[in-house]
Amino acid sequence: MPVSHKEGALPEKAAELLHIEKKDIISWKITKKSIDARKKPDIYFIYTIDVEVAEEEKLLRRLSRNFRTRAGMRGIQIQKAEEISYHFPKAMMPSDAGRPVIIGTGPAGLFCGYLLSYGLLSDHPAERYQDGYRPILLERGKAVEDRRKDVESFWKTGVLQPDSNVQFGEGGAGTFSDGKLNTLVKDRNGRNREVLRIFARAGAPEEILYEAKPHIGTDLLMRVVRNMREEILTWGGEVRFESKVTDILIDSGAIRGVVINDTERLETDTVVLAIGHSARDTFQMLYERAVPMEAKSFAVGLRVEHPRRMIDRIQYGMEENPFLQAADYKVTAKTESGRGVYSFCMCPGGYVVNASSEKGRLAINGMSYSGRAGRNSNSAVIVTVTPEDFESGHPLSGIAFQRMLEEKAYQVGHGSIPVERYGDFKKAVTGKEPEPSRIVQEYPDFTPEQKGGYRSSSVETDAVPFAHVHLILPESLNLAFIEGMEQFDRKLPGFQDSGVYVSGVESRTSSPVRICRDETGQSTVRGLYPCGEGAGYAGGITSAAMDGIYIAEKIAEHGF
């Protein structure tokens, strides 16, 4: 359908393709919507819709193979709709051994707590336990409304709250991002669909149920997280903020409880570790308690900014279209050395944000609001690293590697986000003179769009002194970054323009640690359930939420 079509045109088109009258369609709904920009600037939406019709079986018989083939030649497929329904497993009744404790209220912890609170039975989806499992969610940071104030204050003043920032607090690190909900995880059990349904129930736009690349946006995601918390409380769960787990209690190889803020002891025999990828002190504590874990591969890199109108022109063939949001992209490359380079957390019409959580160290992320209306579009361009790069066999060696890069970024930017033009970056690394920038000529008002203050080598004023982003990463990673940018430029002409802004360092792409678990979802410490991105089993909001649901299922199946 053309992007300018009216909503009423969809059932009319469906009726035409089915060779029936529009009045014969009892109901209809969109199940998938994507953009087709192969013939730019002629852009189309591609829909999959489910229709309920009168005399359905008769209609299906009438749609002969000959008709279906002709329709298929036009790119249309007609078939009987089959929807995967999610069912929480038939659960064992709660025991008297203490309520389950969930550490962390990012997507993994929040969804684990949500499902355990609701306590659905698979064969009676309308029923629930009177009180569910009444989980206790412990969050080291603050409630999202208070956390937002701390984050905005940090961006304005530079005063960091170690336990209330972009990384820590209700909603997890993904709260201050684009709120992207797409995932590559296969959804054989309907968990992905359930995540989207719960988000929509909590106030997210209904469009996330069918958009090919759904997103919520930082501004709306905060409200959604708060609404989910309120539902957990209504169902008998408990959410405690500024409650940092400083120790775990183990006896005879099984969990017996946790220690909160070094003083309070909370007894339980079921603990979900949904700690997020930045809980470095918690990883250290778990290591000292001999919880099995290992270093894992992840990726680090730099974030690049382009004018939003430029990316729109590349992807859509035009800079302005009232029916289209800011364009996104996804690019991958493989270098001659064998390293993977790819775009990550692409934020159309977004901002680069200071996402630090430790004093003297600086990490960045990307963020978009729901409207994606910022002047620039940015994404991280990241390079894969493996435990071999960490120069140590220690399970926490990846964390040490991250900290080294973040300390360099802090020093280069003097505490602010360091920014450098790509042409200057490439010249410093390779010695090659940059080509003249078309971006500078075509978009003279192009400046960094950042939250938290920046220092740039390209804006030469007393207030914004030089920053040398090329000094942050090791030379091998800088060269891989440049090789990736060159390959991306062949797919997206202008991507490696010398006027592009490069910021660093993007070091928190995923967890550098995997906390081992077995087929029951438990560590060798029985009753301890590693979960989500921080434990090494997810990457992004949706997959972390899906893993939280998975662990809730395991707890329900095996009791606690």
mmCIF file of C-alpha atoms in Angstrom, residues 17 29 41 52 60 64 71 174 183 206 208 243 251 274 305 340 343 345 396-397 437 453 501 525 531 560:
data_model
loop_
_atom_site.group_PDB
_atom_site.id
_atom_site.type_symbol
_atom_site.label_atom_id
_atom_site.label_comp_id
_atom_site.label_asym_id
_atom_site.label_seq_id
_atom_site.Cartn_x
_atom_site.Cartn_y
_atom_site.Cartn_z
ATOM 1 C CA LEU A 17 -7.943 -9.825 -3.050
ATOM 2 C CA LYS A 29 -6.450 -6.605 12.346
ATOM 3 C CA PRO A 41 11.453 7.406 -3.770
ATOM 4 C CA GLU A 52 -12.513 -12.872 9.921
ATOM 5 C CA LEU A 60 -11.027 -21.081 1.537
ATOM 6 C CA SER A 64 -8.392 -22.399 -5.834
ATOM 7 C CA ALA A 71 -2.083 -13.740 -6.238
ATOM 8 C CA GLY A 174 17.174 0.039 28.169
ATOM 9 C CA THR A 183 14.852 -9.320 18.432
ATOM 10 C CA GLU A 206 -0.659 -0.676 20.037
ATOM 11 C CA ILE A 208 4.282 -2.402 18.664
ATOM 12 C CA SER A 243 17.958 -2.004 48.032
ATOM 13 C CA ASP A 251 24.347 -23.336 52.694
ATOM 14 C CA ALA A 274 18.608 -10.257 36.800
ATOM 15 C CA GLU A 305 26.199 10.712 14.141
ATOM 16 C CA GLY A 340 32.888 -8.592 12.953
ATOM 17 C CA SER A 343 25.822 -1.153 13.727
ATOM 18 C CA CYS A 345 21.324 0.318 18.911
ATOM 19 C CA LEU A 396 35.935 -10.973 35.042
ATOM 20 C CA SER A 397 38.691 -10.020 32.587
ATOM 21 C CA SER A 437 33.126 16.734 3.588
ATOM 22 C CA GLY A 453 27.931 17.670 27.473
ATOM 23 C CA TYR A 501 30.848 12.870 14.321
ATOM 24 C CA VAL A 525 24.113 -23.175 43.549
ATOM 25 C CA CYS A 531 18.708 -14.390 34.101
ATOM 26 C CA PHE A 560 10.610 -23.185 45.141
#
